[in-house]
Amino acid sequence: MTTTTTLSVAGPNIKTKLPGPIAAKLLKDDDRLMSPAYTRSYPLVAKTGHGAIIVDVDGNEFLDFSAGIAVNSTGHCHPEVVAAVQKQAAELIHMSGTDFYYPQMTELADRLSAIAPMKGPHKFSYGNSGAEAVEAALKLARYHTKRQYVIAFYGAFHGRTMGALSVTCSKAQQRRRFSPLVPGVVHVPFPNMYRKPEGVSDDDYTKQTAAYIEDWVFRTEVPPEECAAIIVEAVQGEGGYLPCPPLFMKELRRLCDKYGIMLICDEVQAGMGRTGKWWAVEHTGVEPDMITIAKGIASGMPLGILMTRAELMDWVPGSHASTFGGNPVAIAAALATIDVLEREAVKNSETIGRYMMERMKTWPSKLPLVGDVRGLGLMIGVELVHDKAKKTLAGEQRDQVVELAFEKGVLFLGCGPNAVRLSPPLIITKEQADIAMNVLEQCILDVAEGKYVKPNWG
Ligand SMILES: Cc1ncc(COP(=O)(O)O)c(C=O)c1O
């Protein structure tokens, strides 16, 4: 099928008080049964989804600028993805690629190899989530280099399994009472261009931030010949939608080359076209040694992938695997997703992302509370501050903006301590982008003018 995606509905349509009666009952069940560790920002109880629209259990229609945390790259229930999943489910659901063979595994590997951000040949290991892809990368880096240390960044989010959590350093709550974590991880500063010291040029600040690794960490704490990997997001996601300056990534590559360290680029959130290129690291001109992939790869089916330069994957049978990893149904969804991304959605992410940024880059000078707007493609962060000179974090106001937008029928999430994240499906239209920006702008103005009233959600 080679149809262009068309959406029947453009924007929100809220018909009940939120939450509606059916949602309100479900929230009680959820409270009774589900883990209290989930971080729900508002009471959205989803029933169906098409394109960028989510319909809740009471029939309210929301414009989804969260995409299930940057997952539904082709939109909700894209017809080609649905057809591929249905066909594959009728033929073969599972056979475990760890112990048997099936053709979908290599078919997807070949498709990814053709768009890889580093020269081939490549090798692949399949899992079920972003965290699992990160686990595989960390384990392979140790296995291949026979070294133990890993350098990661403040603000980074790589997942919540013990290994991935050990390199995660985004919110203390994510780590609280789980220590001791995997030893050998050292966190270092990540460049934040909005918060660089006054009077220092972008390049000097970027170089100084990178130099900390060689001048301090390697000199005082981690002998570089014992460092297995540096793991980095080309756009920090959970940390606040902060793009990594190309010069910083180049400095990391230089250090890795100098000391024989693996450069792992975590593309779980920023990959699969979200930034307007297949991979966020492509914006930096650097070729990593390994990349981790999940979220947008399969439009919502669980799939996590480690892709490496082939010669690095030198582990032997038994070293690493996962029963469900590379499940045929998830792979079928991924192949259909790549078709849609290749044909239209990566380009659309670039085009609509640029269109949005054109308007939103005026917000820091125009709108109250907005300190910074940054991002690449359809991965845009809006940082809210109380005082634009002092850049004091306005985290509570950020939460209020997100809540008000929900009441108006647009789904955003937060990221970092005080930013609103925009991560819509990559197939959104200009009209939908306008609706989301209008709502966000209005909510920011309302909060700034003290019009926020805590919603009564029961
Ligand atoms: C950059 C990055 N890496 C890894 C993960 C973990 O992925 P998952 O939640 O699928 O385990 C996330 C999730 O938000 C992420 O943003």
CSV table of C-alpha atoms and ligand atoms in Angstrom, one decimal:
chain,number,residue,atom,x,y,z
A,1,MET,CA,0.0,0.0,0.0
A,2,THR,CA,1.4,3.4,-0.9
A,3,THR,CA,-1.3,5.8,0.1
A,4,THR,CA,-0.5,9.1,1.7
A,5,THR,CA,-1.7,9.4,5.3
A,6,THR,CA,-4.9,11.5,5.6
A,7,LEU,CA,-6.5,12.4,8.8
A,8,SER,CA,-10.2,12.7,9.2
A,9,VAL,CA,-10.1,14.9,12.3
A,10,ALA,CA,-7.9,17.9,12.9
A,11,GLY,CA,-8.2,18.9,16.5
A,12,PRO,CA,-9.7,18.5,19.9
A,13,ASN,CA,-13.4,18.1,20.8
A,14,ILE,CA,-14.1,18.0,24.5
A,15,LYS,CA,-17.7,17.0,25.2
A,16,THR,CA,-17.8,16.3,29.0
A,17,LYS,CA,-16.4,17.7,32.1
A,18,LEU,CA,-13.0,16.0,32.5
A,19,PRO,CA,-12.6,13.3,33.5
A,20,GLY,CA,-16.0,12.1,32.1
A,21,PRO,CA,-18.1,9.6,34.0
A,22,ILE,CA,-16.6,6.4,32.5
A,23,ALA,CA,-13.1,7.7,33.0
A,24,ALA,CA,-13.8,8.7,36.6
A,25,LYS,CA,-14.8,5.1,37.4
A,26,LEU,CA,-11.7,3.7,35.7
A,27,LEU,CA,-9.5,6.1,37.7
A,28,LYS,CA,-10.9,4.6,40.9
A,29,ASP,CA,-10.0,1.1,39.6
A,30,ASP,CA,-6.6,2.2,38.6
A,31,ASP,CA,-6.0,3.7,42.1
A,32,ARG,CA,-7.0,0.4,43.6
A,33,LEU,CA,-4.9,-1.8,41.4
A,34,MET,CA,-2.0,-0.1,39.7
A,35,SER,CA,1.5,0.7,40.8
A,36,PRO,CA,1.6,4.1,42.5
A,37,ALA,CA,5.0,4.7,40.9
A,38,TYR,CA,3.4,5.7,37.6
A,39,THR,CA,3.6,9.5,37.0
A,40,ARG,CA,0.3,10.6,35.4
A,41,SER,CA,0.0,14.3,34.8
A,42,TYR,CA,-3.7,14.3,34.1
A,43,PRO,CA,-6.6,11.9,33.9
A,44,LEU,CA,-6.6,10.8,30.2
A,45,VAL,CA,-8.2,7.4,29.9
A,46,ALA,CA,-7.6,6.4,26.2
A,47,LYS,CA,-10.0,4.2,24.2
A,48,THR,CA,-9.1,4.6,20.6
A,49,GLY,CA,-6.6,6.5,18.5
A,50,HIS,CA,-6.3,7.5,14.9
A,51,GLY,CA,-3.5,9.7,13.5
A,52,ALA,CA,-2.8,12.4,16.0
A,53,ILE,CA,-6.2,12.1,17.7
A,54,ILE,CA,-6.9,10.1,20.9
A,55,VAL,CA,-10.5,9.5,21.9
A,56,ASP,CA,-11.1,8.8,25.5
A,57,VAL,CA,-13.6,6.4,27.1
A,58,ASP,CA,-16.3,9.1,27.3
A,59,GLY,CA,-15.9,10.1,23.6
A,60,ASN,CA,-13.8,13.2,24.2
A,61,GLU,CA,-11.3,13.8,21.4
A,62,PHE,CA,-7.7,15.0,22.2
A,63,LEU,CA,-5.0,16.3,19.9
A,64,ASP,CA,-2.0,14.2,21.0
A,65,PHE,CA,1.3,16.1,21.2
A,66,SER,CA,2.8,13.4,23.4
A,67,ALA,CA,2.5,10.4,21.0
A,68,GLY,CA,2.5,8.0,24.0
A,69,ILE,CA,5.9,9.4,25.1
A,70,ALA,CA,7.3,9.9,21.6
A,71,VAL,CA,6.4,6.4,20.4
A,72,ASN,CA,3.5,6.6,17.9
A,73,SER,CA,5.7,8.0,15.1
A,74,THR,CA,3.3,7.1,12.4
A,75,GLY,CA,0.3,8.3,14.5
A,76,HIS,CA,-2.1,6.1,16.3
A,77,CYS,CA,-3.2,2.9,14.5
A,78,HIS,CA,-1.7,3.8,11.1
A,79,PRO,CA,-3.6,1.6,8.6
A,80,GLU,CA,-0.4,0.2,7.1
A,81,VAL,CA,0.9,-0.7,10.6
A,82,VAL,CA,-2.4,-2.2,11.6
A,83,ALA,CA,-2.6,-4.3,8.4
A,84,ALA,CA,1.0,-5.5,8.9
A,85,VAL,CA,0.4,-6.5,12.5
A,86,GLN,CA,-2.8,-8.3,11.7
A,87,LYS,CA,-1.2,-10.2,8.8
A,88,GLN,CA,1.8,-11.3,10.9
A,89,ALA,CA,-0.4,-12.2,13.9
A,90,ALA,CA,-2.3,-14.6,11.7
A,91,GLU,CA,0.9,-16.2,10.4
A,92,LEU,CA,3.4,-16.4,13.3
A,93,ILE,CA,3.3,-14.6,16.6
A,94,HIS,CA,6.4,-15.9,18.3
A,95,MET,CA,9.2,-18.4,17.9
A,96,SER,CA,12.1,-16.7,19.8
A,97,GLY,CA,14.9,-15.6,17.6
A,98,THR,CA,17.3,-16.4,20.4
A,99,ASP,CA,17.0,-20.2,19.7
A,100,PHE,CA,15.4,-20.3,16.2
A,101,TYR,CA,15.4,-18.4,13.0
A,102,TYR,CA,12.7,-16.4,11.1
A,103,PRO,CA,13.2,-14.1,8.1
A,104,GLN,CA,11.7,-11.0,9.7
A,105,MET,CA,14.8,-10.5,11.9
A,106,THR,CA,17.2,-10.1,9.1
A,107,GLU,CA,14.8,-8.2,6.9
A,108,LEU,CA,14.5,-5.5,9.5
A,109,ALA,CA,18.2,-5.6,10.2
A,110,ASP,CA,18.9,-5.0,6.5
A,111,ARG,CA,16.4,-2.1,6.4
A,112,LEU,CA,18.1,-0.4,9.4
A,113,SER,CA,21.6,-1.1,8.1
A,114,ALA,CA,20.6,0.9,4.9
A,115,ILE,CA,19.8,4.0,7.0
A,116,ALA,CA,22.4,3.6,9.8
A,117,PRO,CA,24.3,6.7,11.0
A,118,MET,CA,27.6,4.8,10.9
A,119,LYS,CA,29.4,2.9,8.1
A,120,GLY,CA,28.6,-0.8,7.8
A,121,PRO,CA,28.6,-3.7,8.0
A,122,HIS,CA,26.4,-3.7,11.1
A,123,LYS,CA,25.1,-6.2,13.6
A,124,PHE,CA,21.9,-6.2,15.6
A,125,SER,CA,20.6,-7.5,18.9
A,126,TYR,CA,16.8,-7.4,19.6
A,127,GLY,CA,15.0,-6.7,22.9
A,128,ASN,CA,11.7,-5.3,23.9
A,129,SER,CA,12.3,-1.8,25.2
A,130,GLY,CA,14.6,1.2,25.3
A,131,ALA,CA,16.0,0.1,28.6
A,132,GLU,CA,16.8,-3.4,27.2
A,133,ALA,CA,18.6,-1.9,24.2
A,134,VAL,CA,20.7,0.2,26.7
A,135,GLU,CA,21.4,-2.9,28.8
A,136,ALA,CA,22.6,-4.7,25.7
A,137,ALA,CA,24.8,-1.7,24.7
A,138,LEU,CA,26.4,-1.4,28.2
A,139,LYS,CA,27.0,-5.2,28.4
A,140,LEU,CA,28.5,-5.3,24.9
A,141,ALA,CA,30.8,-2.4,25.6
A,142,ARG,CA,32.2,-4.1,28.6
A,143,TYR,CA,32.4,-7.4,26.9
A,144,HIS,CA,34.1,-6.1,23.8
A,145,THR,CA,36.6,-3.7,25.5
A,146,LYS,CA,37.1,-5.9,28.6
A,147,ARG,CA,36.9,-2.6,30.6
A,148,GLN,CA,34.5,-1.6,33.3
A,149,TYR,CA,33.9,2.1,33.5
A,150,VAL,CA,31.1,4.0,31.7
A,151,ILE,CA,30.7,7.7,31.4
A,152,ALA,CA,27.2,9.2,31.3
A,153,PHE,CA,25.7,12.6,31.6
A,154,TYR,CA,23.8,14.6,34.2
A,155,GLY,CA,20.3,15.0,32.9
A,156,ALA,CA,20.4,11.7,30.9
A,157,PHE,CA,17.6,9.2,30.9
A,158,HIS,CA,18.4,5.7,29.6
A,159,GLY,CA,15.7,3.6,31.3
A,160,ARG,CA,14.9,2.0,34.7
A,161,THR,CA,16.3,-1.5,34.7
A,162,MET,CA,19.3,-1.6,37.0
A,163,GLY,CA,22.0,-1.2,34.3
A,164,ALA,CA,20.1,1.5,32.4
A,165,LEU,CA,19.2,3.2,35.7
A,166,SER,CA,22.8,3.3,36.7
A,167,VAL,CA,23.6,5.6,33.7
A,168,THR,CA,20.3,7.5,34.1
A,169,CYS,CA,20.8,10.8,36.0
A,170,SER,CA,17.7,12.8,35.4
A,171,LYS,CA,15.6,12.9,38.6
A,172,ALA,CA,16.8,11.7,42.1
A,173,GLN,CA,13.4,10.0,42.6
A,174,GLN,CA,14.2,7.6,39.8
A,175,ARG,CA,17.2,6.4,41.8
A,176,ARG,CA,16.0,6.9,45.4
A,177,ARG,CA,16.3,3.7,47.5
A,178,PHE,CA,17.5,1.6,44.6
A,179,SER,CA,21.2,1.8,45.3
A,180,PRO,CA,23.7,0.2,45.1
A,181,LEU,CA,23.4,0.5,41.3
A,182,VAL,CA,25.8,-1.0,38.8
A,183,PRO,CA,29.3,0.2,39.8
A,184,GLY,CA,31.7,1.9,37.5
A,185,VAL,CA,29.4,4.7,36.2
A,186,VAL,CA,30.6,8.3,36.4
A,187,HIS,CA,28.3,11.2,35.5
A,188,VAL,CA,29.7,14.4,34.0
A,189,PRO,CA,28.0,17.7,32.9
A,190,PHE,CA,26.0,17.9,29.6
A,191,PRO,CA,26.2,21.2,27.8
A,192,ASN,CA,23.1,23.4,28.2
A,193,MET,CA,23.4,26.3,25.8
A,194,TYR,CA,20.6,28.2,27.5
A,195,ARG,CA,22.4,28.1,30.8
A,196,LYS,CA,26.0,28.6,29.8
A,197,PRO,CA,27.9,31.2,31.8
A,198,GLU,CA,27.6,34.8,30.7
A,199,GLY,CA,30.3,36.1,28.4
A,200,VAL,CA,31.6,32.7,27.2
A,201,SER,CA,31.2,31.8,23.6
A,202,ASP,CA,29.2,28.8,22.6
A,203,ASP,CA,32.3,27.0,21.3
A,204,ASP,CA,34.4,27.8,24.4
A,205,TYR,CA,31.7,26.6,26.7
A,206,THR,CA,31.1,23.4,24.7
A,207,LYS,CA,34.9,22.6,24.6
A,208,GLN,CA,35.2,23.4,28.3
A,209,THR,CA,32.3,21.1,29.2
A,210,ALA,CA,33.9,18.3,27.1
A,211,ALA,CA,37.4,18.9,28.5
A,212,TYR,CA,36.1,18.1,32.0
A,213,ILE,CA,36.2,14.4,31.0
A,214,GLU,CA,39.8,14.4,30.0
A,215,ASP,CA,41.1,17.1,32.4
A,216,TRP,CA,39.3,15.8,35.5
A,217,VAL,CA,37.7,12.4,35.2
A,218,PHE,CA,40.5,10.7,33.3
A,219,ARG,CA,43.2,12.4,35.4
A,220,THR,CA,41.7,11.8,38.8
A,221,GLU,CA,39.1,9.0,38.8
A,222,VAL,CA,38.8,6.8,35.7
A,223,PRO,CA,42.0,5.6,34.0
A,224,PRO,CA,41.0,6.1,30.3
A,225,GLU,CA,42.3,2.6,29.4
A,226,GLU,CA,39.7,1.2,31.8
A,227,CYS,CA,36.8,3.2,30.3
A,228,ALA,CA,34.5,1.0,28.2
A,229,ALA,CA,32.0,3.5,26.9
A,230,ILE,CA,30.6,7.0,26.8
A,231,ILE,CA,26.8,6.9,26.5
A,232,VAL,CA,25.0,10.0,25.3
A,233,GLU,CA,21.7,11.2,23.9
A,234,ALA,CA,22.1,13.4,20.8
A,235,VAL,CA,19.1,15.3,22.2
A,236,GLN,CA,18.6,14.8,25.9
A,237,GLY,CA,14.9,13.8,26.2
A,238,GLU,CA,13.6,13.3,29.7
A,239,GLY,CA,16.3,15.8,30.8
A,240,GLY,CA,14.6,18.7,29.0
A,241,TYR,CA,14.8,18.3,25.2
A,242,LEU,CA,18.3,19.7,25.0
A,243,PRO,CA,20.1,19.2,21.7
A,244,CYS,CA,23.7,18.2,22.0
A,245,PRO,CA,25.9,20.8,20.3
A,246,PRO,CA,27.7,19.1,17.3
A,247,LEU,CA,31.0,20.3,18.6
A,248,PHE,CA,30.4,18.4,21.9
A,249,MET,CA,29.6,15.2,20.1
A,250,LYS,CA,32.8,15.7,18.0
A,251,GLU,CA,34.8,16.1,21.1
A,252,LEU,CA,33.3,12.9,22.5
A,253,ARG,CA,34.2,11.1,19.3
A,254,ARG,CA,37.8,12.4,19.5
A,255,LEU,CA,38.1,11.2,23.1
A,256,CYS,CA,36.7,7.8,22.2
A,257,ASP,CA,39.1,7.4,19.3
A,258,LYS,CA,42.1,8.5,21.3
A,259,TYR,CA,41.4,6.0,24.2
A,260,GLY,CA,39.7,3.1,22.4
A,261,ILE,CA,36.3,3.9,24.1
A,262,MET,CA,32.9,2.9,22.6
A,263,LEU,CA,30.6,5.9,21.7
A,264,ILE,CA,27.1,4.7,22.4
A,265,CYS,CA,24.4,7.1,21.1
A,266,ASP,CA,21.0,6.5,22.7
A,267,GLU,CA,18.5,7.2,20.0
A,268,VAL,CA,15.6,5.6,21.8
A,269,GLN,CA,13.6,8.9,22.0
A,270,ALA,CA,15.3,11.1,19.4
A,271,GLY,CA,15.7,8.4,16.6
A,272,MET,CA,13.4,7.1,13.9
A,273,GLY,CA,12.9,10.5,12.2
A,274,ARG,CA,11.7,12.5,15.3
A,275,THR,CA,14.3,15.2,14.7
A,276,GLY,CA,13.7,15.5,11.0
A,277,LYS,CA,16.6,13.1,10.1
A,278,TRP,CA,16.6,9.4,10.7
A,279,TRP,CA,18.9,9.8,13.7
A,280,ALA,CA,19.5,12.7,15.9
A,281,VAL,CA,23.3,12.1,15.8
A,282,GLU,CA,23.2,12.9,12.1
A,283,HIS,CA,22.8,16.5,13.0
A,284,THR,CA,26.2,16.4,14.6
A,285,GLY,CA,28.2,14.8,11.7
A,286,VAL,CA,29.6,12.2,14.1
A,287,GLU,CA,29.5,8.4,13.6
A,288,PRO,CA,28.9,6.5,16.8
A,289,ASP,CA,30.0,2.9,17.4
A,290,MET,CA,26.6,1.8,18.7
A,291,ILE,CA,23.1,3.1,18.7
A,292,THR,CA,20.1,2.1,20.8
A,293,ILE,CA,16.7,2.2,19.2
A,294,ALA,CA,13.1,1.7,20.6
A,295,LYS,CA,10.0,4.0,21.0
A,296,GLY,CA,9.3,5.2,17.5
A,297,ILE,CA,10.6,2.2,15.6
A,298,ALA,CA,7.4,0.1,15.8
A,299,SER,CA,4.6,2.7,16.2
A,300,GLY,CA,3.8,1.3,19.7
A,301,MET,CA,4.6,-2.4,19.5
A,302,PRO,CA,7.4,-3.3,22.0
A,303,LEU,CA,10.8,-3.4,20.3
A,304,GLY,CA,14.2,-2.4,21.4
A,305,ILE,CA,17.3,-2.7,19.2
A,306,LEU,CA,21.0,-2.4,19.6
A,307,MET,CA,22.8,-1.7,16.3
A,308,THR,CA,26.6,-1.7,16.2
A,309,ARG,CA,29.5,-1.7,13.8
A,310,ALA,CA,29.7,-5.4,13.0
A,311,GLU,CA,33.2,-6.0,14.3
A,312,LEU,CA,32.3,-4.8,17.8
A,313,MET,CA,29.6,-7.5,18.3
A,314,ASP,CA,32.2,-10.2,19.2
A,315,TRP,CA,30.3,-11.9,22.1
A,316,VAL,CA,29.6,-15.6,21.8
A,317,PRO,CA,26.4,-17.8,22.1
A,318,GLY,CA,25.0,-17.4,25.6
A,319,SER,CA,26.4,-13.9,26.3
A,320,HIS,CA,23.1,-12.0,25.8
A,321,ALA,CA,19.6,-12.6,24.5
A,322,SER,CA,15.9,-12.0,25.3
A,323,THR,CA,13.0,-14.5,24.7
A,324,PHE,CA,10.6,-12.0,23.2
A,325,GLY,CA,13.2,-9.7,21.6
A,326,GLY,CA,12.5,-9.2,17.9
A,327,ASN,CA,9.1,-10.8,18.1
A,328,PRO,CA,7.7,-11.2,14.5
A,329,VAL,CA,4.6,-9.1,15.1
A,330,ALA,CA,6.7,-6.2,16.5
A,331,ILE,CA,9.1,-6.5,13.6
A,332,ALA,CA,6.2,-6.4,11.1
A,333,ALA,CA,5.0,-3.2,12.7
A,334,ALA,CA,8.6,-1.8,12.5
A,335,LEU,CA,8.8,-2.7,8.8
A,336,ALA,CA,5.5,-0.9,8.1
A,337,THR,CA,6.6,2.0,10.2
A,338,ILE,CA,9.8,2.4,8.3
A,339,ASP,CA,7.8,2.4,5.0
A,340,VAL,CA,5.7,5.3,6.3
A,341,LEU,CA,8.6,7.2,7.8
A,342,GLU,CA,10.6,6.8,4.6
A,343,ARG,CA,7.8,7.9,2.3
A,344,GLU,CA,6.5,10.9,4.2
A,345,ALA,CA,7.0,11.2,7.9
A,346,VAL,CA,10.7,12.0,8.4
A,347,LYS,CA,10.3,14.8,5.8
A,348,ASN,CA,7.1,15.9,7.5
A,349,SER,CA,8.9,16.0,10.9
A,350,GLU,CA,11.5,18.3,9.4
A,351,THR,CA,9.0,20.5,7.6
A,352,ILE,CA,6.4,20.9,10.4
A,353,GLY,CA,9.2,21.1,13.0
A,354,ARG,CA,10.8,24.0,11.1
A,355,TYR,CA,7.3,25.7,10.7
A,356,MET,CA,6.7,25.4,14.4
A,357,MET,CA,10.1,26.6,15.4
A,358,GLU,CA,9.7,29.7,13.2
A,359,ARG,CA,6.8,30.8,15.3
A,360,MET,CA,7.9,29.5,18.7
A,361,LYS,CA,11.4,30.9,18.6
A,362,THR,CA,9.8,34.3,19.1
A,363,TRP,CA,8.2,33.2,22.4
A,364,PRO,CA,11.1,33.9,24.8
A,365,SER,CA,11.0,37.6,23.8
A,366,LYS,CA,7.2,37.7,23.4
A,367,LEU,CA,5.6,35.5,26.0
A,368,PRO,CA,5.8,35.7,29.8
A,369,LEU,CA,7.4,32.7,31.6
A,370,VAL,CA,9.1,31.3,28.4
A,371,GLY,CA,12.8,31.3,28.9
A,372,ASP,CA,13.9,29.1,26.0
A,373,VAL,CA,12.5,27.2,23.0
A,374,ARG,CA,14.8,24.6,21.5
A,375,GLY,CA,14.8,21.3,19.7
A,376,LEU,CA,15.1,19.6,16.3
A,377,GLY,CA,12.3,18.5,14.0
A,378,LEU,CA,9.2,17.5,16.1
A,379,MET,CA,11.2,17.2,19.3
A,380,ILE,CA,10.7,20.7,20.8
A,381,GLY,CA,11.1,21.8,24.4
A,382,VAL,CA,9.7,25.0,26.0
A,383,GLU,CA,11.5,25.9,29.2
A,384,LEU,CA,9.5,28.0,31.7
A,385,VAL,CA,11.2,30.4,34.1
A,386,HIS,CA,10.0,32.9,36.7
A,387,ASP,CA,12.6,35.4,36.0
A,388,LYS,CA,14.2,35.7,32.5
A,389,ALA,CA,17.4,37.2,33.8
A,390,LYS,CA,17.9,34.8,36.6
A,391,LYS,CA,16.4,31.8,34.8
A,392,THR,CA,14.8,30.5,37.9
A,393,LEU,CA,12.9,27.2,37.3
A,394,ALA,CA,9.1,27.5,37.0
A,395,GLY,CA,8.3,23.8,37.5
A,396,GLU,CA,5.0,24.3,39.1
A,397,GLN,CA,3.9,26.7,36.4
A,398,ARG,CA,5.0,24.1,33.8
A,399,ASP,CA,2.7,21.5,35.4
A,400,GLN,CA,-0.2,24.0,35.4
A,401,VAL,CA,0.3,24.8,31.7
A,402,VAL,CA,0.2,21.0,30.9
A,403,GLU,CA,-2.9,20.6,33.0
A,404,LEU,CA,-4.7,23.5,31.4
A,405,ALA,CA,-3.8,22.3,27.9
A,406,PHE,CA,-5.4,18.9,28.8
A,407,GLU,CA,-8.6,20.7,29.8
A,408,LYS,CA,-8.6,22.3,26.4
A,409,GLY,CA,-8.0,18.9,24.7
A,410,VAL,CA,-4.3,19.0,23.8
A,411,LEU,CA,-2.0,16.4,25.3
A,412,PHE,CA,1.5,17.6,26.3
A,413,LEU,CA,4.0,16.1,28.8
A,414,GLY,CA,6.7,17.8,30.8
A,415,CYS,CA,10.4,17.1,30.6
A,416,GLY,CA,13.3,18.2,32.7
A,417,PRO,CA,12.4,20.2,35.9
A,418,ASN,CA,10.5,23.0,34.1
A,419,ALA,CA,10.0,22.3,30.3
A,420,VAL,CA,7.0,21.4,28.3
A,421,ARG,CA,7.8,18.7,25.7
A,422,LEU,CA,6.3,18.6,22.3
A,423,SER,CA,6.6,15.2,20.7
A,424,PRO,CA,3.6,14.7,18.4
A,425,PRO,CA,3.2,11.9,15.9
A,426,LEU,CA,5.4,12.7,12.9
A,427,ILE,CA,2.4,12.8,10.5
A,428,ILE,CA,0.8,15.9,12.0
A,429,THR,CA,-0.5,18.6,9.7
A,430,LYS,CA,0.3,22.3,9.8
A,431,GLU,CA,-3.3,22.9,11.0
A,432,GLN,CA,-2.8,20.6,14.0
A,433,ALA,CA,0.6,22.3,14.7
A,434,ASP,CA,-1.2,25.6,14.7
A,435,ILE,CA,-3.9,24.3,17.1
A,436,ALA,CA,-1.3,22.9,19.5
A,437,MET,CA,0.7,26.1,19.5
A,438,ASN,CA,-2.4,28.3,19.9
A,439,VAL,CA,-3.5,26.2,22.9
A,440,LEU,CA,0.0,26.2,24.4
A,441,GLU,CA,0.5,29.9,24.0
A,442,GLN,CA,-3.0,30.6,25.6
A,443,CYS,CA,-2.2,28.3,28.5
A,444,ILE,CA,1.1,30.0,29.2
A,445,LEU,CA,-0.6,33.4,29.2
A,446,ASP,CA,-3.4,32.1,31.5
A,447,VAL,CA,-0.9,30.7,34.0
A,448,ALA,CA,1.3,33.9,33.8
A,449,GLU,CA,-1.8,36.0,34.4
A,450,GLY,CA,-2.8,34.0,37.5
A,451,LYS,CA,-5.9,32.5,35.8
A,452,TYR,CA,-4.9,28.9,36.7
A,453,VAL,CA,-7.4,27.2,39.0
A,454,LYS,CA,-6.6,23.7,40.2
A,455,PRO,CA,-8.9,21.4,38.2
A,456,ASN,CA,-11.2,19.2,40.3
A,457,TRP,CA,-10.4,15.7,38.9
A,458,GLY,CA,-11.7,13.8,41.8
B,1,LIG,C1,16.7,8.3,25.6
B,1,LIG,C2,16.0,7.1,26.2
B,1,LIG,N1,16.6,6.0,26.5
B,1,LIG,C3,16.0,4.9,27.0
B,1,LIG,C4,14.7,5.0,27.5
B,1,LIG,C5,14.0,3.8,28.1
B,1,LIG,O1,13.1,3.3,27.3
B,1,LIG,P1,12.0,2.3,27.8
B,1,LIG,O2,11.0,3.1,28.7
B,1,LIG,O3,11.3,1.8,26.6
B,1,LIG,O4,12.7,1.3,28.6
B,1,LIG,C6,14.0,6.2,27.3
B,1,LIG,C7,12.6,6.4,27.7
B,1,LIG,O5,12.1,7.4,27.9
B,1,LIG,C8,14.6,7.3,26.6
B,1,LIG,O6,14.0,8.5,26.4
